[in-house]
Coordinates of C-alpha atoms in Angstrom, one line a residue:
M1 CA -88.5 192.8 151.0
K2 CA -91.5 190.7 149.2
M3 CA -89.9 191.1 146.0
L4 CA -86.7 189.7 147.2
L5 CA -88.4 186.4 148.4
L6 CA -90.0 186.7 144.7
G7 CA -86.8 186.6 143.1
I8 CA -85.4 183.7 145.1
W9 CA -88.6 181.5 144.3
T10 CA -88.3 182.1 140.5
L11 CA -84.6 181.0 140.7
L12 CA -85.3 178.0 142.4
A13 CA -88.0 176.9 139.9
L14 CA -85.4 177.7 137.4
I15 CA -83.0 174.8 138.6
P16 CA -83.9 171.2 137.4
C17 CA -84.7 169.4 140.2
P18 CA -83.8 165.3 140.5
G19 CA -86.5 162.8 139.8
T20 CA -87.8 164.7 137.2
T21 CA -89.4 162.8 133.8
E22 CA -86.7 164.0 131.6
E23 CA -84.3 162.1 133.9
L24 CA -86.4 158.7 134.7
F25 CA -87.0 158.1 131.2
E26 CA -86.3 154.5 129.4
V27 CA -85.2 153.4 126.1
S28 CA -86.0 149.5 125.1
V29 CA -85.4 147.6 121.9
W30 CA -87.8 144.5 120.5
P31 CA -87.3 141.7 120.3
N32 CA -84.7 141.0 122.6
P33 CA -83.0 138.5 122.5
A34 CA -82.5 138.6 118.6
L35 CA -82.1 135.6 117.0
V36 CA -82.0 135.8 113.2
K37 CA -80.9 133.4 110.4
F38 CA -78.2 133.9 108.1
G39 CA -78.5 136.2 105.3
Q40 CA -81.5 137.2 106.5
S41 CA -83.2 140.5 107.3
L42 CA -84.2 141.1 111.1
T43 CA -86.7 144.2 112.0
I44 CA -85.8 146.1 115.1
N45 CA -88.2 148.6 117.3
C46 CA -86.5 151.5 119.0
S47 CA -89.1 152.8 121.7
T48 CA -88.9 155.2 124.9
T49 CA -90.7 156.2 127.6
C50 CA -90.0 160.3 127.1
P51 CA -92.8 162.3 127.0
D52 CA -91.4 164.3 124.3
P53 CA -87.9 162.1 122.9
G54 CA -85.0 164.1 121.3
P55 CA -82.8 162.9 118.7
S56 CA -82.6 159.1 118.5
G57 CA -81.4 156.0 116.1
I58 CA -79.6 152.8 116.4
E59 CA -76.3 152.6 115.8
T60 CA -75.1 149.4 113.6
F61 CA -72.8 147.9 111.1
F62 CA -75.4 146.2 109.3
K63 CA -77.5 147.9 106.5
K64 CA -80.6 149.2 107.9
T65 CA -83.8 151.3 106.6
Q66 CA -86.1 153.1 108.8
L67 CA -89.2 151.4 108.3
G68 CA -91.5 154.0 110.3
K69 CA -91.5 156.1 113.3
G70 CA -94.0 157.6 116.1
P71 CA -93.9 159.9 118.6
Q72 CA -91.8 157.7 121.3
W73 CA -90.5 154.7 119.1
K74 CA -89.0 154.0 115.7
E75 CA -89.0 150.8 114.1
F76 CA -85.4 149.9 111.6
L77 CA -84.7 147.2 108.9
L78 CA -81.7 145.4 109.2
E79 CA -80.7 143.4 105.9
D80 CA -78.4 140.7 105.5
V81 CA -77.7 139.6 108.6
T82 CA -74.4 137.4 108.6
E83 CA -72.4 137.5 111.4
N84 CA -73.2 138.0 115.5
S85 CA -73.0 141.3 116.2
V86 CA -74.8 144.5 119.2
L87 CA -76.9 146.7 118.2
Q88 CA -77.0 150.4 119.9
C89 CA -80.5 152.1 120.2
F90 CA -80.6 155.7 121.5
F91 CA -83.2 158.3 122.9
S92 CA -82.4 162.1 124.4
C93 CA -85.1 163.4 126.1
G94 CA -84.1 167.3 128.3
G95 CA -80.9 167.2 127.0
V96 CA -80.1 163.9 128.6
Q97 CA -79.5 160.8 126.6
K98 CA -79.6 157.1 127.4
D99 CA -79.3 154.0 125.3
T100 CA -79.7 150.4 125.2
M101 CA -77.7 147.2 123.4
L102 CA -79.1 144.7 122.0
Y103 CA -77.4 141.5 121.3
I104 CA -78.0 139.9 117.9
T105 CA -77.3 136.5 117.2
M106 CA -77.1 135.2 114.0
F107 CA -77.8 131.5 113.4
Q108 CA -77.4 128.5 110.6
P109 CA -79.2 125.0 111.2
P110 CA -77.1 122.1 110.5
E111 CA -78.8 121.6 106.6
Q112 CA -75.6 119.9 105.3
V113 CA -74.1 116.8 107.5
I114 CA -71.4 115.1 105.8
L115 CA -70.2 111.5 106.8
D116 CA -67.0 110.1 105.8
L117 CA -66.0 106.6 106.4
Q118 CA -62.0 105.9 105.5
P119 CA -61.8 103.6 103.7
E120 CA -65.0 102.4 102.5
W121 CA -63.4 98.7 102.6
V122 CA -61.4 98.3 105.6
A123 CA -58.7 94.8 106.3
M124 CA -59.4 93.1 109.4
D125 CA -58.0 94.5 113.1
E126 CA -56.7 97.8 110.5
V127 CA -58.2 100.9 112.2
F128 CA -60.5 102.8 110.2
T129 CA -62.2 106.6 110.9
V130 CA -65.4 107.9 111.0
K131 CA -65.7 111.8 111.0
C132 CA -68.8 113.7 110.4
H133 CA -68.8 117.8 109.5
V134 CA -71.5 120.3 109.1
P135 CA -70.5 123.5 107.4
G136 CA -71.8 126.8 107.9
V137 CA -73.3 125.8 111.0
A138 CA -74.1 128.7 114.0
P139 CA -73.9 128.9 116.8
L140 CA -71.6 126.4 117.5
Q141 CA -72.3 126.6 121.0
S142 CA -75.6 125.2 120.6
L143 CA -74.7 122.0 118.3
T144 CA -74.6 118.5 119.1
L145 CA -73.3 115.8 117.0
T146 CA -73.8 112.3 117.0
L147 CA -72.3 109.4 115.8
L148 CA -74.2 106.4 114.9
Q149 CA -73.5 102.1 113.8
G150 CA -76.9 101.0 113.0
D151 CA -78.9 102.7 116.0
Q152 CA -76.1 102.4 118.6
E153 CA -74.8 105.9 119.8
L154 CA -70.8 105.3 119.1
H155 CA -69.7 109.0 120.1
R156 CA -71.1 112.0 121.1
K157 CA -69.4 115.6 121.0
D158 CA -70.5 119.7 122.0
F159 CA -69.1 123.0 121.7
M160 CA -69.5 124.8 124.5
S161 CA -66.3 124.3 125.9
L162 CA -64.2 125.1 123.1
S163 CA -62.8 128.6 122.5
V164 CA -64.5 130.6 119.6
A165 CA -60.8 130.4 117.5
S166 CA -60.5 126.6 117.7
Q167 CA -63.7 125.8 117.0
R168 CA -64.9 123.5 114.1
A169 CA -68.1 121.7 113.6
E170 CA -66.9 118.4 113.2
V171 CA -65.9 115.2 114.9
T172 CA -63.7 112.2 114.5
I173 CA -63.2 108.9 116.4
S174 CA -61.2 105.5 115.0
V175 CA -62.0 101.6 115.3
R176 CA -60.4 99.0 114.6
A177 CA -62.4 96.8 111.9
Q178 CA -63.8 93.5 113.4
R179 CA -66.0 90.9 111.1
E180 CA -69.0 91.9 112.9
N181 CA -69.0 95.5 111.5
D182 CA -69.2 94.3 107.9
R183 CA -72.0 95.7 106.4
C184 CA -72.9 97.9 109.3
N185 CA -74.5 101.1 109.0
F186 CA -72.6 104.3 109.9
S187 CA -74.7 108.0 110.0
C188 CA -74.1 111.3 112.2
R189 CA -76.4 113.2 113.5
A190 CA -76.7 117.1 114.3
V191 CA -78.8 119.1 116.9
L192 CA -78.9 122.7 117.5
D193 CA -80.7 124.1 119.8
L194 CA -81.6 127.4 120.1
S195 CA -83.8 126.9 123.2
P196 CA -82.1 129.3 125.6
Q197 CA -82.0 132.0 123.1
G198 CA -85.4 131.8 122.4
G199 CA -85.9 129.6 119.7
G200 CA -86.3 125.7 118.8
L201 CA -84.3 123.0 117.4
F202 CA -82.9 122.0 114.6
H203 CA -81.8 119.0 113.4
G204 CA -80.1 117.1 110.8
S205 CA -78.3 113.6 109.4
S206 CA -76.3 112.6 106.9
A207 CA -76.3 110.0 104.2
T208 CA -76.1 106.3 105.6
K209 CA -72.9 104.5 104.3
E210 CA -72.0 101.0 104.4
L211 CA -68.9 99.5 106.4
R212 CA -67.3 96.4 104.6
I213 CA -64.4 94.1 106.6
F214 CA -62.4 92.4 104.2
E215 CA -59.8 89.5 105.2
F216 CA -57.4 88.5 102.4
S217 CA -53.8 87.6 103.3
Q218 CA -53.0 84.2 101.6
S219 CA -52.2 84.5 98.3
P220 CA -54.1 81.8 95.6
K221 CA -53.3 78.7 94.3
I222 CA -53.3 77.1 90.9
G223 CA -53.9 73.2 91.0
V224 CA -53.3 72.1 87.3
S225 CA -50.6 69.4 85.9
S226 CA -47.3 70.3 84.7
L227 CA -48.4 69.1 81.3
L228 CA -50.1 69.3 79.3
E229 CA -51.6 67.7 76.1
V230 CA -52.7 69.4 72.7
G231 CA -55.9 69.6 72.2
V232 CA -57.3 67.7 75.1
A233 CA -58.7 69.3 77.5
D234 CA -57.8 69.6 81.2
T235 CA -59.1 71.2 84.4
M236 CA -57.3 74.2 85.9
N237 CA -58.4 74.9 89.9
C238 CA -57.5 77.6 91.7
E239 CA -58.2 78.2 95.4
V240 CA -57.4 80.9 98.0
S241 CA -58.2 80.5 101.9
R242 CA -58.7 82.3 104.7
V243 CA -60.6 85.0 103.0
F244 CA -63.9 86.6 104.3
P245 CA -66.3 87.2 102.7
A246 CA -65.6 84.0 100.6
Q247 CA -68.6 84.1 98.8
E248 CA -67.6 87.7 97.3
A249 CA -64.3 86.8 96.0
V250 CA -64.0 87.3 91.9
F251 CA -62.2 84.5 89.9
R252 CA -60.5 85.6 86.7
M253 CA -58.6 83.1 85.0
F254 CA -55.9 82.9 81.9
L255 CA -54.1 80.5 79.5
E256 CA -51.5 83.2 78.0
D257 CA -54.1 85.8 76.4
Q258 CA -56.9 84.0 76.5
E259 CA -59.5 84.6 79.1
L260 CA -61.1 81.1 80.8
S261 CA -64.9 80.6 82.0
P262 CA -64.4 79.4 85.6
F263 CA -67.4 78.5 87.7
S264 CA -66.5 79.4 91.3
S265 CA -67.5 78.1 94.7
W266 CA -67.2 78.6 98.2
K267 CA -67.1 76.9 101.7
G268 CA -66.8 78.8 105.0
D269 CA -63.6 80.9 104.7
A270 CA -62.5 79.2 101.6
A271 CA -62.9 80.3 98.0
W272 CA -62.3 78.4 94.4
A273 CA -63.0 77.6 91.4
S274 CA -62.7 75.8 87.8
A275 CA -62.0 76.1 84.4
T276 CA -61.9 74.2 81.5
I277 CA -58.5 74.4 79.6
R278 CA -57.8 73.1 76.0
A279 CA -54.3 74.0 74.8
M280 CA -54.1 74.4 70.8
E281 CA -50.3 75.0 70.3
T282 CA -47.3 73.0 71.7
G283 CA -44.2 74.3 73.4
D284 CA -44.2 76.4 77.3
Q285 CA -47.4 78.7 78.0
E286 CA -48.4 80.0 81.3
L287 CA -51.8 79.8 83.3
T288 CA -52.9 82.9 85.5
C289 CA -55.4 83.0 88.6
L290 CA -56.6 87.0 89.4
V291 CA -58.9 86.7 92.8
S292 CA -60.3 90.2 93.5
L293 CA -62.2 91.3 96.9
G294 CA -63.1 94.8 97.6
P295 CA -60.2 97.2 96.7
M296 CA -57.6 94.1 97.0
E297 CA -56.1 92.1 94.3
Q298 CA -53.8 89.1 93.8
K299 CA -52.3 87.2 90.9
V300 CA -50.4 84.0 90.7
R301 CA -49.1 82.3 87.8
R302 CA -47.9 79.0 86.5
P303 CA -45.8 77.7 83.7
V304 CA -47.1 74.9 82.1
H305 CA -45.8 72.4 79.0
V306 CA -47.7 71.9 76.4
Y307 CA -47.0 68.6 74.1
S308 CA -48.4 66.6 71.2
F309 CA -48.5 62.7 72.1
P310 CA -51.3 61.1 69.8
P311 CA -51.9 57.3 70.3
P312 CA -49.7 54.9 68.2
V313 CA -50.8 54.0 64.7
L314 CA -51.5 49.8 64.6
E315 CA -52.2 48.0 61.6
V316 CA -53.3 44.7 61.2
E317 CA -53.6 43.6 57.7
D318 CA -56.5 41.6 58.0
A319 CA -58.9 42.0 61.0
Y320 CA -61.2 39.0 60.3
P321 CA -58.5 36.1 58.6
L322 CA -59.8 33.0 58.0
A323 CA -58.4 29.9 60.4
G324 CA -54.4 28.7 59.6
T325 CA -54.1 32.1 57.1
D326 CA -51.2 34.6 58.2
V327 CA -51.5 37.9 60.2
N328 CA -49.1 41.1 59.4
V329 CA -49.4 43.0 62.8
T330 CA -47.4 46.5 62.3
C331 CA -47.3 49.5 64.6
S332 CA -45.6 52.7 64.8
G333 CA -45.8 56.1 66.4
H334 CA -48.1 58.9 64.9
V335 CA -46.5 61.5 62.8
L336 CA -47.4 64.5 65.4
T337 CA -45.3 63.5 68.3
S338 CA -42.2 64.6 68.9
P339 CA -39.5 63.4 69.4
S340 CA -40.2 60.3 68.3
P341 CA -41.8 57.4 70.7
T342 CA -40.8 53.6 71.8
I343 CA -43.0 51.3 70.4
R344 CA -43.8 48.0 72.1
L345 CA -45.9 45.8 70.1
Q346 CA -47.5 43.1 72.2
G347 CA -46.3 39.7 70.9
A348 CA -43.4 40.8 69.2
P349 CA -40.4 39.3 69.6
N350 CA -37.8 42.4 70.2
L351 CA -38.6 45.9 71.8
S352 CA -37.9 48.2 68.6
A353 CA -35.4 51.4 68.8
P354 CA -36.9 55.0 69.5
G355 CA -38.5 56.2 66.2
E356 CA -38.6 52.9 64.6
P357 CA -42.0 50.7 63.8
A358 CA -42.6 47.4 65.4
W359 CA -44.3 44.0 63.6
F360 CA -44.6 40.5 63.7
L361 CA -46.2 37.4 61.9
F362 CA -48.2 34.7 63.2
T363 CA -51.0 32.3 62.0
A364 CA -54.2 32.6 63.3
R365 CA -55.8 30.1 64.9
E366 CA -60.0 29.2 66.3
E367 CA -58.5 30.0 69.6
D368 CA -57.9 33.5 68.2
D369 CA -60.7 34.8 67.9
G370 CA -61.7 37.9 70.1
R371 CA -58.2 38.5 70.6
N372 CA -57.2 41.8 71.5
L373 CA -53.6 43.3 69.7
S374 CA -52.5 45.6 71.9
C375 CA -49.7 48.6 71.1
E376 CA -48.2 50.7 73.6
A377 CA -46.4 53.9 72.9
T378 CA -44.1 55.7 75.9
L379 CA -42.7 59.2 75.7
E380 CA -40.5 61.1 77.8
V381 CA -41.5 64.7 78.2
Q382 CA -40.4 66.8 81.4
G383 CA -38.9 64.2 83.2
Q384 CA -42.6 62.3 83.0
R385 CA -43.2 59.0 81.1
L386 CA -45.7 59.3 78.7
L387 CA -47.9 56.0 78.2
K388 CA -50.7 55.7 74.9
T389 CA -51.8 52.3 74.0
T390 CA -53.9 51.4 71.0
K391 CA -55.8 48.0 70.7
I392 CA -57.6 45.8 67.7
Q393 CA -59.7 43.5 68.5
L394 CA -59.2 40.3 65.9
H395 CA -61.9 38.2 64.6
V396 CA -60.7 34.7 63.5
L397 CA -63.3 32.7 61.0
Y398 CA -63.6 29.2 60.6
K399 CA -66.5 26.7 59.3
P400 CA -69.1 25.3 61.5
R401 CA -68.7 22.2 63.8
F402 CA -70.5 20.5 66.9
E403 CA -68.6 19.2 69.4
E404 CA -69.9 16.7 71.8
S405 CA -69.9 19.1 74.8
S406 CA -72.1 21.6 73.1
C407 CA -74.4 19.2 70.8
P408 CA -74.6 15.8 73.0
G409 CA -75.3 13.0 70.4
N410 CA -77.5 11.2 73.0
Q411 CA -80.1 13.0 74.9
I412 CA -82.6 11.7 77.7
W413 CA -86.3 13.6 77.8
I414 CA -88.8 12.5 80.7
E415 CA -91.7 12.3 79.6
G416 CA -94.7 15.1 80.2
M417 CA -92.0 17.4 81.1
D418 CA -91.0 20.3 78.8
Q419 CA -88.3 19.8 76.6
M420 CA -85.3 21.2 74.3
L421 CA -82.9 19.9 72.0
A422 CA -79.4 21.3 73.4
C423 CA -77.3 21.4 70.2
I424 CA -74.9 24.9 69.6
P425 CA -72.8 25.0 67.3
Q426 CA -69.4 26.5 66.9
G427 CA -68.3 28.6 64.4
N428 CA -67.2 31.7 63.2
P429 CA -69.7 33.5 61.9
T430 CA -72.2 32.1 64.3
P431 CA -73.4 29.1 62.6
A432 CA -77.1 29.7 61.8
L433 CA -78.7 25.9 62.6
V434 CA -82.0 23.9 61.7
C435 CA -82.6 20.8 63.0
I436 CA -85.5 18.4 61.2
W437 CA -87.4 15.4 62.5
N438 CA -89.6 13.3 60.6
G439 CA -89.1 15.6 57.7
M440 CA -90.6 18.9 59.8
V441 CA -88.0 21.6 60.9
I442 CA -88.5 22.0 64.6
D443 CA -88.1 25.4 66.6
L444 CA -85.2 25.1 68.6
D445 CA -86.3 28.2 70.7
V446 CA -89.4 26.9 72.1
P447 CA -89.9 23.7 74.8
Q448 CA -92.2 21.4 74.0
K449 CA -94.1 18.7 76.2
A450 CA -91.8 15.3 76.1
T451 CA -93.9 12.3 74.7
Q452 CA -93.3 8.9 73.2
N453 CA -93.6 10.2 69.7
H454 CA -90.5 12.5 70.1
T455 CA -88.4 9.4 70.3
G456 CA -86.5 9.1 67.1
T457 CA -83.2 10.9 65.3
Y458 CA -83.2 14.5 64.6
C459 CA -80.6 15.7 62.2
C460 CA -79.3 18.9 62.9
T461 CA -77.3 21.0 60.3
A462 CA -75.0 23.9 60.9
T463 CA -74.0 26.6 58.4
N464 CA -72.1 29.6 58.1
Q465 CA -70.4 31.6 54.6
L466 CA -67.6 29.0 55.4
G467 CA -69.4 25.9 55.1
S468 CA -72.0 23.4 56.4
V469 CA -71.6 20.8 59.3
S470 CA -74.6 17.7 60.0
K471 CA -74.9 15.7 63.4
D472 CA -77.3 13.3 63.9
I473 CA -78.9 13.8 67.7
A474 CA -80.7 10.3 69.2
V475 CA -83.7 11.4 71.3
I476 CA -84.9 8.7 73.9
V477 CA -88.5 9.7 76.0
Q478 CA -88.8 7.6 79.0
G479 CA -91.6 7.3 81.4
L480 CA -92.3 5.9 84.7
H481 CA -94.2 2.7 83.2
E482 CA -90.5 1.6 82.0
G483 CA -89.2 0.9 85.7
I484 CA -87.3 4.1 86.2
T485 CA -87.2 5.1 89.6
S486 CA -87.9 8.1 91.6
S487 CA -84.2 8.7 91.8
T488 CA -83.4 8.0 88.5
I489 CA -86.1 10.6 87.6
F490 CA -84.3 13.1 89.9
I491 CA -81.0 12.3 88.5
I492 CA -82.2 12.7 84.9
V493 CA -84.4 15.8 85.5
I494 CA -80.8 17.5 87.1
S495 CA -79.4 16.2 84.3
T496 CA -81.4 17.9 82.1
L497 CA -81.5 21.1 83.5
G498 CA -77.9 21.3 83.5
M499 CA -78.2 20.9 79.7
A500 CA -80.1 23.6 79.6
V501 CA -78.0 25.9 81.4
I502 CA -75.2 25.0 79.4
T503 CA -77.2 25.7 76.0
I504 CA -78.3 29.0 76.9
A505 CA -75.0 29.9 78.1
L506 CA -73.6 28.8 75.0
Y507 CA -76.2 30.5 73.0
L508 CA -75.7 34.0 74.8
N509 CA -71.8 33.3 74.5
Y510 CA -72.5 33.5 70.5
Q511 CA -74.3 36.5 70.5
P512 CA -71.2 39.0 69.7
C513 CA -70.2 36.6 66.9
K514 CA -73.8 37.2 65.6
R515 CA -72.7 40.7 65.6
N516 CA -69.7 40.5 64.1
R517 CA -70.6 38.7 61.3
R518 CA -72.7 41.9 60.5
K519 CA -69.9 43.9 60.0
R520 CA -68.3 41.0 57.3
A521 CA -67.4 42.3 54.0
P522 CA -71.0 43.3 51.6
R523 CA -70.0 40.3 49.2
Q524 CA -69.9 37.8 52.4
R525 CA -73.1 39.0 53.8
E526 CA -75.2 38.8 49.9
Q527 CA -73.3 34.9 49.7
N528 CA -75.0 34.2 52.9
K529 CA -78.3 35.4 51.8
D530 CA -78.0 33.5 48.8
E531 CA -76.9 30.8 51.0
E532 CA -79.9 30.8 53.8
S533 CA -82.2 30.9 50.6
Q534 CA -81.5 28.0 49.6
F535 CA -80.8 26.2 53.0
T536 CA -84.3 24.7 53.7
D537 CA -84.0 22.5 50.2
I538 CA -80.5 21.5 50.8
Q539 CA -81.0 20.7 54.7
A540 CA -83.2 18.7 53.3
E541 CA -81.2 16.3 50.8
E542 CA -78.7 16.5 53.4
C543 CA -80.9 14.7 56.3
N544 CA -81.7 12.3 53.3
S545 CA -78.5 11.0 52.9
H546 CA -77.9 10.9 56.6
Y547 CA -81.2 8.9 56.4
C548 CA -82.9 11.0 58.8

């Protein structure tokens, strides 16, 4: 009986009982969770609580290398992790196998953030697109993209609600362009948040891009005459309105193939440019104005006609005739004028036929001195009547003479007052005047204080290249002791001042005649010098003959 009970206890001891060490062992893996950057390696430690484990290892499709092992652990290196995966770690203990799963998350930081502006130059009120994409970033569920205009947030997008198949790391918005958007900076910011998986925050930003807004809806306009004279400078204007930004409009201007040098300016929403044009060939030509702003360019053309019309040729046989001689005046069109113009000569009795010269003959008189001879030429070009005028001034030469109005024969001076001899001779060239009193030549430009000794006869002689003439001037000096009343003195003073004003006016009036005298032929100037060198001696003789 004892032997039977002993056998039963032996059998019971050989049957495994629930709750033994082999049944209660655990399998664990580290790190958990596992994060690994794209393409890098990951070290895995697989361990168990079984005191005497049996077969063990890991199951993965990545390349693995065992780095080490112990009684209850093994360590492996996973190489070139390029995607998310699930790894299995297993151990056997007392014939029982247990395993655990490790979820490996591969991540790729937003190292490249790309921003696209389409287009970079946008017409006002048109729609432009702002797009941001991040290639290769992972995992997308942890990514947030934010579009910025300056520091202002325009749009934010995360990817947690999208299915894996439809996920692309990009965000796109459309905006209608307004002027206030011009020169605004746009950028994109990417944030990869791995803190729920035990990682950190990874940031990335795009380069900043500037948006340009423009308005250029109206064509430029050229302002210039439709007729240009060959060789004569003219101004070409080109203007464009409702343009933005006006200061950035670029002008290029051409006469046929010749590029001009414009000067441009702007104000508000208008821009304009001007350039000097000088056509050197006759005929039909074309002006071009090209205006560009950003990606847009507009061109306008204007036809012009270039003509040749020099002033008429006015010829005077002698522009310095003597009084009483005949003067022949002829006017004709210039040989470079085509077709021949119509000539009208002032003073000619009849209008000449087109292409024919005009002429007339007259006798020069003293009053013709300073007369302007004028000739007009008219030419019709492209329906427009053009006019050119040539003028020549006539200088009539005549001998000196004295007139009572400008050189009175009787003059009254007031004793004690500054007085000047009032005498201006007439003649062309302007006569030289010399006055002698008591055998002495007096200075006619310097006033002198009148005394009784100045009473007497003054002998004045005017001389130019054509001759000379003399006149006696009686001067009476009166004082208060001679019974002159205050009213009489006042009248005399006023008369004297008036005579002085007349004298100065006549003197200034004859100054141009002096300049005209310089234009005479050299032989006349030499003759004048010879006469002046002898003038003092001759004057004395003439005065003696007039009992000065």
